[in-house]
mmCIF file of C-alpha atoms in Angstrom:
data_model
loop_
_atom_site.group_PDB
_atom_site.id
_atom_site.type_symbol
_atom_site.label_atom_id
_atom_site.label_comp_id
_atom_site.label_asym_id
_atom_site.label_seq_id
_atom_site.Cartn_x
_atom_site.Cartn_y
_atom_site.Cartn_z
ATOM 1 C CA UNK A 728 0.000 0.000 0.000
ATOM 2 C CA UNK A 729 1.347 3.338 -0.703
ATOM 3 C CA UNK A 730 1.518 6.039 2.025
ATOM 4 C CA UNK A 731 2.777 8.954 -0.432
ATOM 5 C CA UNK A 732 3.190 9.650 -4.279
ATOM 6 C CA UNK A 733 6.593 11.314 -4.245
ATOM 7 C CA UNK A 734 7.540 12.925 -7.452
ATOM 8 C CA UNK A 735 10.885 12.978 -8.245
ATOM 9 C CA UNK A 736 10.312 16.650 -8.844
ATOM 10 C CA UNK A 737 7.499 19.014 -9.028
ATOM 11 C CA UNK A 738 8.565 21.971 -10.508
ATOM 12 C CA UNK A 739 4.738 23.745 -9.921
ATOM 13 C CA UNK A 740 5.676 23.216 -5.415
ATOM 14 C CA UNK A 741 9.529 24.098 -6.014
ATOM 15 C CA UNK A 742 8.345 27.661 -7.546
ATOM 16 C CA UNK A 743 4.855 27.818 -5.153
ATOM 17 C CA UNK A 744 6.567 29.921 -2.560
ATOM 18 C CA UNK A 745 8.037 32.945 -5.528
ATOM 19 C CA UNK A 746 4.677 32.902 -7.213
ATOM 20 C CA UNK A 747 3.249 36.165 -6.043
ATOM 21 C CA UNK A 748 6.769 37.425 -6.613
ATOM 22 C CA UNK A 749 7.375 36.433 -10.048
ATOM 23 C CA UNK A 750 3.564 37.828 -11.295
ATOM 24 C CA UNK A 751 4.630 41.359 -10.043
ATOM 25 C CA UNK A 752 7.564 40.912 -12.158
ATOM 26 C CA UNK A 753 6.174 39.433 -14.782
ATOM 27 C CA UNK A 754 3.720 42.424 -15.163
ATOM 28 C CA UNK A 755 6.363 44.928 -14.362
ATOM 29 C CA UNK A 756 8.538 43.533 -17.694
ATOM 30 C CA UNK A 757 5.390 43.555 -19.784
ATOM 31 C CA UNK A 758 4.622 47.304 -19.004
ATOM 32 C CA UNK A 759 8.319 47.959 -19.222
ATOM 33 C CA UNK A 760 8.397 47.311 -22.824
ATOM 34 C CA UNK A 761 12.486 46.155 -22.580
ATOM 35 C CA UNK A 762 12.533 42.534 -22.681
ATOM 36 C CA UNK A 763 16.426 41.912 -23.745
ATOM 37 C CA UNK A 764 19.738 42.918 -21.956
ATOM 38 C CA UNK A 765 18.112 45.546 -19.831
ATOM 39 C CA UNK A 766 18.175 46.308 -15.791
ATOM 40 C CA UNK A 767 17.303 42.891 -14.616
ATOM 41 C CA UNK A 768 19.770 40.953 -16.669
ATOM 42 C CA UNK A 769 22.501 43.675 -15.262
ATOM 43 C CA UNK A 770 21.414 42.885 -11.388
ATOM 44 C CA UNK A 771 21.525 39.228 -11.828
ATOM 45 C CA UNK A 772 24.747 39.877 -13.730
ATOM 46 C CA UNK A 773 26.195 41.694 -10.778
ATOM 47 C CA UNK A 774 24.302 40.047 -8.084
ATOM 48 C CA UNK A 775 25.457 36.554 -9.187
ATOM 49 C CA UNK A 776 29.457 37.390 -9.930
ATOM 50 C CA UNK A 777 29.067 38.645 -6.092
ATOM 51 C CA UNK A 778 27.703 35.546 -5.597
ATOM 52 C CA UNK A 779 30.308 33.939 -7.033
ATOM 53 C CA UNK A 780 33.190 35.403 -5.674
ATOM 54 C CA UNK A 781 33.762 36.531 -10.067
ATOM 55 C CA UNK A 782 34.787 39.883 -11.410
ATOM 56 C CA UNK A 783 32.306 39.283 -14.162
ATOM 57 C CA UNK A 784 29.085 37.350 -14.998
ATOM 58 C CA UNK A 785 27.545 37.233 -18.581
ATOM 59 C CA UNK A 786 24.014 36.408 -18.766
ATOM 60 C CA UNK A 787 23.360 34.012 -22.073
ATOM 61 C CA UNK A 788 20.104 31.648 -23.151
ATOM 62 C CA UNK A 789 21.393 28.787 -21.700
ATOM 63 C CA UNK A 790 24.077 26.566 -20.237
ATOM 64 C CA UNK A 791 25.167 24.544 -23.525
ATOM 65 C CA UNK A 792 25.485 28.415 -24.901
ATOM 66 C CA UNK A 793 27.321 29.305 -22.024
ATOM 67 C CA UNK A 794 30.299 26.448 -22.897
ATOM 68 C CA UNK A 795 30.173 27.063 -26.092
ATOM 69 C CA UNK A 796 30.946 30.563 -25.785
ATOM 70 C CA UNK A 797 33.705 30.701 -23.270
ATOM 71 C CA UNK A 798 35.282 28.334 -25.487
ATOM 72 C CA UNK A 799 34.865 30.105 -28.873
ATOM 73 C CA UNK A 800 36.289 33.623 -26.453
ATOM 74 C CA UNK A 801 39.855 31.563 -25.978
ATOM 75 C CA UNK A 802 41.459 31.736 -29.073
ATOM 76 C CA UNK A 803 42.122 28.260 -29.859
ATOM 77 C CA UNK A 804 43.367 26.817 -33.029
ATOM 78 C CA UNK A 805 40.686 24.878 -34.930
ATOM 79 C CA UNK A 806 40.772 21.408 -33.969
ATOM 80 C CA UNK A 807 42.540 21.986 -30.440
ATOM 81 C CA UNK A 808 41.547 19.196 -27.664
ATOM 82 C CA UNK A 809 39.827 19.975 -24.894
ATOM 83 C CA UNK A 810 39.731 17.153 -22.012
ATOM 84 C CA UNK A 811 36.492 16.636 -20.734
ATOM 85 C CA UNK A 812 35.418 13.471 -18.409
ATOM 86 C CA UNK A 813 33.432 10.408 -20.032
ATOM 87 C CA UNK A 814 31.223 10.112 -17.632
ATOM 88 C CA UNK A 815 28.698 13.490 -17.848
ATOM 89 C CA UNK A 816 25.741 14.498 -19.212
ATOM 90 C CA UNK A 817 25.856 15.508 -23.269
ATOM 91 C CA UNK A 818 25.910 19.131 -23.279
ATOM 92 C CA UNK A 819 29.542 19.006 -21.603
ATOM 93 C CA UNK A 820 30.760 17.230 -24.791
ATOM 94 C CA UNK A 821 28.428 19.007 -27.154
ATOM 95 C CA UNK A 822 29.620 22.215 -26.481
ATOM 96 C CA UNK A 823 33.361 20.966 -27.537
ATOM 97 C CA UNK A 824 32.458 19.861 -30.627
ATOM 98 C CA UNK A 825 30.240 22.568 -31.525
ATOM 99 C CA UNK A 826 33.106 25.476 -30.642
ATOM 100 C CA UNK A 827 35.108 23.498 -33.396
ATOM 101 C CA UNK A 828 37.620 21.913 -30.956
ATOM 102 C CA UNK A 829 38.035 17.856 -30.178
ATOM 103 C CA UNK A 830 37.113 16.020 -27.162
ATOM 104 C CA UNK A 831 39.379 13.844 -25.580
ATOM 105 C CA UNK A 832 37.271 11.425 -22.668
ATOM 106 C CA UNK A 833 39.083 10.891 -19.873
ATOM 107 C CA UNK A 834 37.226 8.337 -17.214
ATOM 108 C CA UNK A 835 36.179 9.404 -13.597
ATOM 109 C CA UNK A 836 36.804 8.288 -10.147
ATOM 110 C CA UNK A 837 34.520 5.722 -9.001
ATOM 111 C CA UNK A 838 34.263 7.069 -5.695
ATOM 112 C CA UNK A 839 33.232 10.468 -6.709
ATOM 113 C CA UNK A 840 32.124 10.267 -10.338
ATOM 114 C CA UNK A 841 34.263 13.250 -11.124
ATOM 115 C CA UNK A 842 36.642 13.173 -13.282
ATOM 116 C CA UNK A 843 40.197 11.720 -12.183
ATOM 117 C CA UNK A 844 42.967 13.452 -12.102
ATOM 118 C CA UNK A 845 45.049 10.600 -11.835
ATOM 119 C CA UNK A 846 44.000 9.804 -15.403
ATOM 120 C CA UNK A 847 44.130 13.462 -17.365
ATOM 121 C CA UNK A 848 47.825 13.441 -17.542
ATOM 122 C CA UNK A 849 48.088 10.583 -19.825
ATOM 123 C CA UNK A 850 45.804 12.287 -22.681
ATOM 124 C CA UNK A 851 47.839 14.969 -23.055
ATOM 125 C CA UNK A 852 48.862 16.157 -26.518
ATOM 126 C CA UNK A 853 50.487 18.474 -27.854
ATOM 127 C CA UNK A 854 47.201 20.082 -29.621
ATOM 128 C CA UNK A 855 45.424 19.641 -26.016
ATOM 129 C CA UNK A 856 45.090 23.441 -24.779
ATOM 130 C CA UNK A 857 42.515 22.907 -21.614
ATOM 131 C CA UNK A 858 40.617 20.917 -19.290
ATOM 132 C CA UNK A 859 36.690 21.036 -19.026
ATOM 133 C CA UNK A 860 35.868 19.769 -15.504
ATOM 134 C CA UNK A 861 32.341 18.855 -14.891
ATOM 135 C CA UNK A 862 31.172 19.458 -10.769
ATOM 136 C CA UNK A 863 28.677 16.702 -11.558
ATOM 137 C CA UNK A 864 25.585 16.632 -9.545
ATOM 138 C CA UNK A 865 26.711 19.322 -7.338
ATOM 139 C CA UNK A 866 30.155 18.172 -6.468
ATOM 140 C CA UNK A 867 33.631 20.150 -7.037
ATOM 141 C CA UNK A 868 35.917 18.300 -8.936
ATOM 142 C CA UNK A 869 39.623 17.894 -6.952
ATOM 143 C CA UNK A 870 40.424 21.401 -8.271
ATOM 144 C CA UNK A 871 44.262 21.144 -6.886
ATOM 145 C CA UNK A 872 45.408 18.040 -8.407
ATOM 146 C CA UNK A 873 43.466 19.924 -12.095
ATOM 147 C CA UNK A 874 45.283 23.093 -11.441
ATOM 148 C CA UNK A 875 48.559 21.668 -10.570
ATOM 149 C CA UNK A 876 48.505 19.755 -14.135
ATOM 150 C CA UNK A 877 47.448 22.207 -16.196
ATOM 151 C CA UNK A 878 49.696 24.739 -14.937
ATOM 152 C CA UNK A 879 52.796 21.994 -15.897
ATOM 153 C CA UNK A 880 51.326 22.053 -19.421
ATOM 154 C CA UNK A 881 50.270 25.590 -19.645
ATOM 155 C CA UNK A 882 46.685 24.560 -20.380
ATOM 156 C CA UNK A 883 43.652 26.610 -19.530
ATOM 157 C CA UNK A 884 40.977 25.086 -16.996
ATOM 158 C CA UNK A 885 37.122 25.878 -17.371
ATOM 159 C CA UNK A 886 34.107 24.795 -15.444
ATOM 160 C CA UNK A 887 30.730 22.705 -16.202
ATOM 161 C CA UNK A 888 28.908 23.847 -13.312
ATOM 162 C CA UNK A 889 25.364 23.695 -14.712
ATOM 163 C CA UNK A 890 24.763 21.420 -11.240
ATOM 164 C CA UNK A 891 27.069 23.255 -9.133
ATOM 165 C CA UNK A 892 25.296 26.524 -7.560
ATOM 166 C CA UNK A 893 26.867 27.444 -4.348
ATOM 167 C CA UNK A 894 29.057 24.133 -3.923
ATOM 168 C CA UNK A 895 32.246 24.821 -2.221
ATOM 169 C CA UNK A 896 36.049 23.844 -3.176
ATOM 170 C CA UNK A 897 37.663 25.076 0.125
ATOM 171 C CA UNK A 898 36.621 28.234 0.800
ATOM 172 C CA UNK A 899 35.553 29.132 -2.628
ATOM 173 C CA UNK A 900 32.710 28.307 -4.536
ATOM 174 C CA UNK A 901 32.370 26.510 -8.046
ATOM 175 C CA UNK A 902 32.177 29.456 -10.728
ATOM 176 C CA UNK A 903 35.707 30.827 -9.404
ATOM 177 C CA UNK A 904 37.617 27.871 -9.652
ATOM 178 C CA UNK A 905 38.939 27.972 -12.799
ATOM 179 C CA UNK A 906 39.818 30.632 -16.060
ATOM 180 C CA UNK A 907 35.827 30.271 -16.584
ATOM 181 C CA UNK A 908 32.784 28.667 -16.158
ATOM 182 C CA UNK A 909 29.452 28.085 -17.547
ATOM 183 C CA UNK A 910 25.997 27.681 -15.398
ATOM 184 C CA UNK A 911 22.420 26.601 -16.970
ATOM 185 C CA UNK A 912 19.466 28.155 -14.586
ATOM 186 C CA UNK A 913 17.063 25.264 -16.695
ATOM 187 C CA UNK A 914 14.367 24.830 -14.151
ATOM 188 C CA UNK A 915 15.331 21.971 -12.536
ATOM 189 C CA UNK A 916 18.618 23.125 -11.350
ATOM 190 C CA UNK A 917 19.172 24.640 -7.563
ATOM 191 C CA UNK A 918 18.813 27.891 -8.805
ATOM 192 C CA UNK A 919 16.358 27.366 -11.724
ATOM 193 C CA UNK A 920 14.854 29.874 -14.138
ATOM 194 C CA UNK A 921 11.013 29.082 -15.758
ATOM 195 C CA UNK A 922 12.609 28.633 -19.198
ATOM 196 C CA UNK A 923 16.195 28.331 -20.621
ATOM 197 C CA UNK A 924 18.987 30.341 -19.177
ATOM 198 C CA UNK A 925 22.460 30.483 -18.386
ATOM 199 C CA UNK A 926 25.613 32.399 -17.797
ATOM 200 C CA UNK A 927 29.112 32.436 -17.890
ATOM 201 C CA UNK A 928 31.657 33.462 -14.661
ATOM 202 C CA UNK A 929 35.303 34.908 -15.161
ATOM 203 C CA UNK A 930 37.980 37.275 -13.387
ATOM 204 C CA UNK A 931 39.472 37.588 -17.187
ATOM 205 C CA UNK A 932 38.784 41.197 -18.408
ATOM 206 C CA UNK A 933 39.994 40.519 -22.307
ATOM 207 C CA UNK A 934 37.548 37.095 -21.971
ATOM 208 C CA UNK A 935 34.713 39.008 -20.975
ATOM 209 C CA UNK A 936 34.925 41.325 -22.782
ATOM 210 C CA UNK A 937 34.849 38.834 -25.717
ATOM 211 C CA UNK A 938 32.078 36.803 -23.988
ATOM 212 C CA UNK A 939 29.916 40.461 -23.812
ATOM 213 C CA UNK A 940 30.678 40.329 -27.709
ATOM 214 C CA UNK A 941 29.829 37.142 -29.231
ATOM 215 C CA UNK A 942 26.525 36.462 -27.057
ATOM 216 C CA UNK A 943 25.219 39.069 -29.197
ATOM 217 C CA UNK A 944 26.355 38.298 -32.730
ATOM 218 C CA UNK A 945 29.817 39.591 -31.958
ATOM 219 C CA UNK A 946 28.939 43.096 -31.444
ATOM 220 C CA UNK A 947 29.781 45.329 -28.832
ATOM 221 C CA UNK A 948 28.578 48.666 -30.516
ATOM 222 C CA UNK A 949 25.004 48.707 -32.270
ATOM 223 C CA UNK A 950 25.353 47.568 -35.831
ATOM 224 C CA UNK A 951 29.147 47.268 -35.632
ATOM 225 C CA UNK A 952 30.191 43.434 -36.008
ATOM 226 C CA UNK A 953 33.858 42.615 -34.570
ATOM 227 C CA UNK A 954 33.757 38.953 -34.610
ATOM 228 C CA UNK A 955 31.346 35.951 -36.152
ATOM 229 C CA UNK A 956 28.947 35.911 -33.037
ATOM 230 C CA UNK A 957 26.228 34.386 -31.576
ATOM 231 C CA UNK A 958 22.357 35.287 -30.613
ATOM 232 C CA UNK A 959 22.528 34.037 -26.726
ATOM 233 C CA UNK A 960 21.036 36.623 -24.239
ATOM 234 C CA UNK A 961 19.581 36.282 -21.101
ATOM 235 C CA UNK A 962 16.038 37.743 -21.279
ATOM 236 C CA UNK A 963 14.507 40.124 -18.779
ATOM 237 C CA UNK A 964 12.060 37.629 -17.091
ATOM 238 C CA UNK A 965 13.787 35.439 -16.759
ATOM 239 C CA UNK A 966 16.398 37.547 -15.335
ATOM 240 C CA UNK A 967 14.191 38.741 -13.097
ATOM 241 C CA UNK A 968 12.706 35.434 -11.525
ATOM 242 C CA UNK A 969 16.489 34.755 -11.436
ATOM 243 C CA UNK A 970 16.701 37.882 -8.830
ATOM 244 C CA UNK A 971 13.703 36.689 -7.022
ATOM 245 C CA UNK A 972 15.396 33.073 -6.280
ATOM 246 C CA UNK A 973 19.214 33.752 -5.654
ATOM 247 C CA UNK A 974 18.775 35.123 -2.057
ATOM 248 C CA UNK A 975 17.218 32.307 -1.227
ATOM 249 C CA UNK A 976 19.556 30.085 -2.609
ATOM 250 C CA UNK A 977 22.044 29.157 0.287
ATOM 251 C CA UNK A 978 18.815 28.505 2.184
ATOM 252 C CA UNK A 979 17.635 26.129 -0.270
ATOM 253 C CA UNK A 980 20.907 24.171 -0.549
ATOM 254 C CA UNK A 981 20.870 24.293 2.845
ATOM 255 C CA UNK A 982 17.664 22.021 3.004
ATOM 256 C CA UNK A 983 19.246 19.443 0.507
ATOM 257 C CA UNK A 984 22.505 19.440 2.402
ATOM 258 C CA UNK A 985 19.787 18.471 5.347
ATOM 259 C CA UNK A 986 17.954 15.807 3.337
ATOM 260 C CA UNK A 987 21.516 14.559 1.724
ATOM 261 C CA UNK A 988 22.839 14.102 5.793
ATOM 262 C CA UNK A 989 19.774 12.207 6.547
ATOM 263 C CA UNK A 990 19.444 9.883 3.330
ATOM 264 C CA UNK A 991 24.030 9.215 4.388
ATOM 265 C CA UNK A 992 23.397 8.592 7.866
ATOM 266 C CA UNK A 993 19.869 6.745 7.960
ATOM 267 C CA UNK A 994 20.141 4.514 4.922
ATOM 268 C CA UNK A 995 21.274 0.942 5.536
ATOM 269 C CA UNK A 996 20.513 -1.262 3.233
ATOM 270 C CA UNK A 997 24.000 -2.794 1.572
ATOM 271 C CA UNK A 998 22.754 -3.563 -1.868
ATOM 272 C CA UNK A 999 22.660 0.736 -2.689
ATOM 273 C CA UNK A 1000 26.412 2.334 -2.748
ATOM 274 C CA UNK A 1001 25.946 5.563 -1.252
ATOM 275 C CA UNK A 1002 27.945 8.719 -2.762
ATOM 276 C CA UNK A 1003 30.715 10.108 -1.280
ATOM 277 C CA UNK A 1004 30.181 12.004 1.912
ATOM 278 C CA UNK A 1005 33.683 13.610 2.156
ATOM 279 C CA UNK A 1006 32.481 16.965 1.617
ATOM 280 C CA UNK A 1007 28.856 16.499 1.937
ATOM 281 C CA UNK A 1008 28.303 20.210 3.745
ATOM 282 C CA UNK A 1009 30.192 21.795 0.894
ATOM 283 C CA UNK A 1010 28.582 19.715 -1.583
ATOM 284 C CA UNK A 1011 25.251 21.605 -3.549
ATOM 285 C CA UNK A 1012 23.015 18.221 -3.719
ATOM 286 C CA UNK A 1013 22.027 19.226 -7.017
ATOM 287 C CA UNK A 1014 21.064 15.351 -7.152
ATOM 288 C CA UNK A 1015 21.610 12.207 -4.647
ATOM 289 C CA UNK A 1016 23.256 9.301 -6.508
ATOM 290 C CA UNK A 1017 23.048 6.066 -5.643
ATOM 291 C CA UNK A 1018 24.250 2.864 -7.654
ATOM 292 C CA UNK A 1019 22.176 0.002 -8.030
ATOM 293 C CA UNK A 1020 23.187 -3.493 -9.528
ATOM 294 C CA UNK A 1021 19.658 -4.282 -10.293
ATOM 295 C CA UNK A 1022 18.711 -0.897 -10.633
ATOM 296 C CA UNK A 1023 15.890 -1.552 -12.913
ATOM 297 C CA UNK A 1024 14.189 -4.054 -10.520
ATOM 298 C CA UNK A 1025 14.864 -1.460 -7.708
ATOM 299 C CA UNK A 1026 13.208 1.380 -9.847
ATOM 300 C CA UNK A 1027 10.289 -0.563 -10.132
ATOM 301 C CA UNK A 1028 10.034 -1.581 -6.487
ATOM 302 C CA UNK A 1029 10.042 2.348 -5.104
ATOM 303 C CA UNK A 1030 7.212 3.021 -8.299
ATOM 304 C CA UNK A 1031 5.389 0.278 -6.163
ATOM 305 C CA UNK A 1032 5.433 2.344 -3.166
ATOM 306 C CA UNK A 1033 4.812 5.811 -5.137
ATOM 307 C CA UNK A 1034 8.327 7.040 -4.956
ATOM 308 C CA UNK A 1035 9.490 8.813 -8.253
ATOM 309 C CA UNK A 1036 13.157 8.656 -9.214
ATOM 310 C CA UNK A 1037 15.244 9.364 -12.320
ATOM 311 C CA UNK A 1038 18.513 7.924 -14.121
ATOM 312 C CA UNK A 1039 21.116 10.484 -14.444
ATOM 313 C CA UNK A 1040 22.612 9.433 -17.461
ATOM 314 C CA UNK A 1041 21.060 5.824 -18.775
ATOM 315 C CA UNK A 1042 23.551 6.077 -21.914
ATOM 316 C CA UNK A 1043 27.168 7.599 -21.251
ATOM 317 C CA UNK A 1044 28.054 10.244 -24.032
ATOM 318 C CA UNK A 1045 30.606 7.550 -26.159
ATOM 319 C CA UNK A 1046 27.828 5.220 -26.326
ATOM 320 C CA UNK A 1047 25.346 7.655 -28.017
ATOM 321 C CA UNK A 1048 24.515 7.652 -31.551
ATOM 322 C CA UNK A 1049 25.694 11.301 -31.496
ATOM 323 C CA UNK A 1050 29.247 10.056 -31.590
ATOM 324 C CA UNK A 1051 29.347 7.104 -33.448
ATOM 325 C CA UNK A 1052 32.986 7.410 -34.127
ATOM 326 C CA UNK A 1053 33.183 6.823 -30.428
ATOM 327 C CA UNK A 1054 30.468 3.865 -29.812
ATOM 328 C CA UNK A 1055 33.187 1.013 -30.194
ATOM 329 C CA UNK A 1056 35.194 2.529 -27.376
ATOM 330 C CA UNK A 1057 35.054 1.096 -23.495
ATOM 331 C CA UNK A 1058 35.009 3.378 -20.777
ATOM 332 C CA UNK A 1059 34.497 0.433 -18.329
ATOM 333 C CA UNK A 1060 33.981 3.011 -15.104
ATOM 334 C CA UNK A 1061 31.541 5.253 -16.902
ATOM 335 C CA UNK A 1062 29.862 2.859 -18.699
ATOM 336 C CA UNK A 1063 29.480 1.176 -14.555
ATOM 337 C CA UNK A 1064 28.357 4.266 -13.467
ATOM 338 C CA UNK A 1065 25.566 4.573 -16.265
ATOM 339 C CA UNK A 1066 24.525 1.206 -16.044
ATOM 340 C CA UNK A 1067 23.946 1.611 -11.962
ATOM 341 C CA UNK A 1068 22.908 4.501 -11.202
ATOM 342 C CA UNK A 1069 19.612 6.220 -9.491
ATOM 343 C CA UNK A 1070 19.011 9.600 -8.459
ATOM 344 C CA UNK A 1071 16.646 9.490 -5.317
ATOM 345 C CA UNK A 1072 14.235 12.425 -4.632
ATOM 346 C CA UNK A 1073 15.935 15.167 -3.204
ATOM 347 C CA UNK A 1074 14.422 19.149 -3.683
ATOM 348 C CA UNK A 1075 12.962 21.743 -1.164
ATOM 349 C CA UNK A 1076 9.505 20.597 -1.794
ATOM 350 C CA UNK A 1077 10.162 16.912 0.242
ATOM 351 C CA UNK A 1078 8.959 16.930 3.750
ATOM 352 C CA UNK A 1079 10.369 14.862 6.779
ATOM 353 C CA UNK A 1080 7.990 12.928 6.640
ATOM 354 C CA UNK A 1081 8.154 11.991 3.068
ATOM 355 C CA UNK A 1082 12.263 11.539 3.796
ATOM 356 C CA UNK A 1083 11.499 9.270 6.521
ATOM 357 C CA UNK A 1084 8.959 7.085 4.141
ATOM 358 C CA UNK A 1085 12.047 6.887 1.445
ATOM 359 C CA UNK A 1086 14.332 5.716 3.803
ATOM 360 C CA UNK A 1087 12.522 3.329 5.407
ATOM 361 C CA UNK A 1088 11.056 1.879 1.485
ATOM 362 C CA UNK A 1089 14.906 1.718 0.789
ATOM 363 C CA UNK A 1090 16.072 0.116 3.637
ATOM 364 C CA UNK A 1091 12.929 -2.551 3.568
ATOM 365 C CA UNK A 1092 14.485 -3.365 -0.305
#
């Protein structure tokens, strides 16, 4: 018998408590009249490069966007390799490919499903000119052992950290870790827009200023085209539902740092491998991972008892049809990771009560 239906997610609960918020300023755009780059795209700008720690944050329409531009801003010969770790979701990858450079896989640490820095050394070229990390599902990357190669090979390092809002690497937060780094705001993410959206984070005044440029078609005076640019902008709503939520958002990771403690400490059962809980206060909780070995016979068994989850990825990136080229390649630890893994409810919506009934379903498994 089921004592709950637990979506996974419900985005219509997650944005409940901004509605009257997000009306006003809905209505307030509309009877501005300026709906592109205007005042609310320049406070979320400055609000969330404060946020940051950043000198500079460019608003853009979304996180693939937001890679793809930071890369095209670096000045890389055509067909330069970028290292980026097998095991993330598509867009990381993508966004290589579509700047014009080549992505080299490199496999992740078990443990963490980040990529491993043990392993990055040995796919270095002499066309290789950076290192994409990837702070998968809300966890940094180990940013010293990255830094400490990439500074013997003179290669630049940027960030992934569409799942990474407000995580922590010591005492500084993902976003100023690195020569750049690209965030999506796509709904579902900790601090989630009611559309596409994105941005890019820097301290580099020359890549900015580039960034500034090619988000909107390369031109940084009206009519006046310096480079072969892009149309990515940040629109005014949803700039300014992006104001609304980012006060709140240490709060909110707050609550899935709570929820993420609980699921670490409570959950018993042997047959679920529990992520790392290392840095688990630091951590954003964008999603909780577990791996599975019979993950679709578990999947069905918390359906049974009205829990939702999801499968974050089912098909790692070399295995897609995308990159055929690439299909006949093993990645034995990613293709592990994508064969096992769950992500288990875990959002501001979820009440104790409803985190108690998970645990206990999982632990009765």
């Amino acid at each position: 018998m089921k004592e709950f239906n637990i979506p996974f997610l419900d985005l219509k609960l997650i944005n409940q408590p901004y509605e009257n918020e997000i009306n006003d300023a809905f209505k307030k755009r509309v009877a501005s009249g300026w709906f592109i780059l205007g005042e609310e795209v320049q406070k979320f700008e400055n609000a969330f490069a404060d946020y940051c720690g950043t000198k500079y944050c460019i608003g853009v329409a979304n996180g693939l966007d937001a890679l793809i531009l930071l890369l095209k801003a670096s000045n890389f010969p055509k067909g330069a390799e970028i290292i980026v770790p097998s095991n993330t979701y598509i867009a990381s990858i993508l966004a290589i490919s579509l700047a014009g450079f080549k992505p080299v896989l490199v496999e992740p640490d078990l443990a963490t499903y980040l990529i491993d820095p043990q392993k990055i050394e040995e796919k270095i070229t002499k066309k290789t000119k950076a290192i994409l990390v990837v702070h998968l599902y809300g966890k940094c990357c180990e940013m010293l052992e990255i830094v400490k190669v990439a500074q013997n090979y003179s290669l630049k390092i940027f960030e992934d950290a569409a799942q990474s809002h407000g995580a922590y690497y010591g005492s500084k937060k993902a976003g100023n870790l690195s020569d750049a780094a690209g965030f999506s705001f796509y709904p579902t993410k900790n601090l989630g827009a009611m559309g596409d959206a994105g941005a890019i984070t820097t301290n580099d005044d020359l890549l900015a200023k580039k960034i500034i440029s090619l988000r909107n078609y390369g031109s940084g005076k009206k009519y006046v085209f310096e480079y072969q640019g892009m149309n990515s902008r940040l629109d005014e709503i949803q700039a300014a539902i992006l104001n609304i939520k980012l006060p709140q958002l240490n709060l909110e990771n707050e609550f899935r740092q709570k929820i993420a403690n609980r699921y670490l400490s409570e959950i018993k059962n042997q047959k679920l491998v529990l992520p790392s809980s290392e840095t688990q206060n630091k951590d954003a909780w964008h999603l909780f991972v577990v791996r599975v070995a019979e993950r679709e016979n578990f999947r069905n068994y918390l359906i049974e008892h009205g829990i939702g989850t999801d499968v974050h990825y089912p098909i790692p990136p070399h295995k897609q049809l995308a990159y055929r080229f690439w299909n006949k390649l093993s990645y034995p630890i990613s293709e592990k990771i994508h064969k096992e893994v769950i992500s288990l409810p875990l959002n501001i919506a979820l009440t104790e009560n409803q985190v108690s009934y998970i645990i206990e379903k999982i632990n009765q498994y």
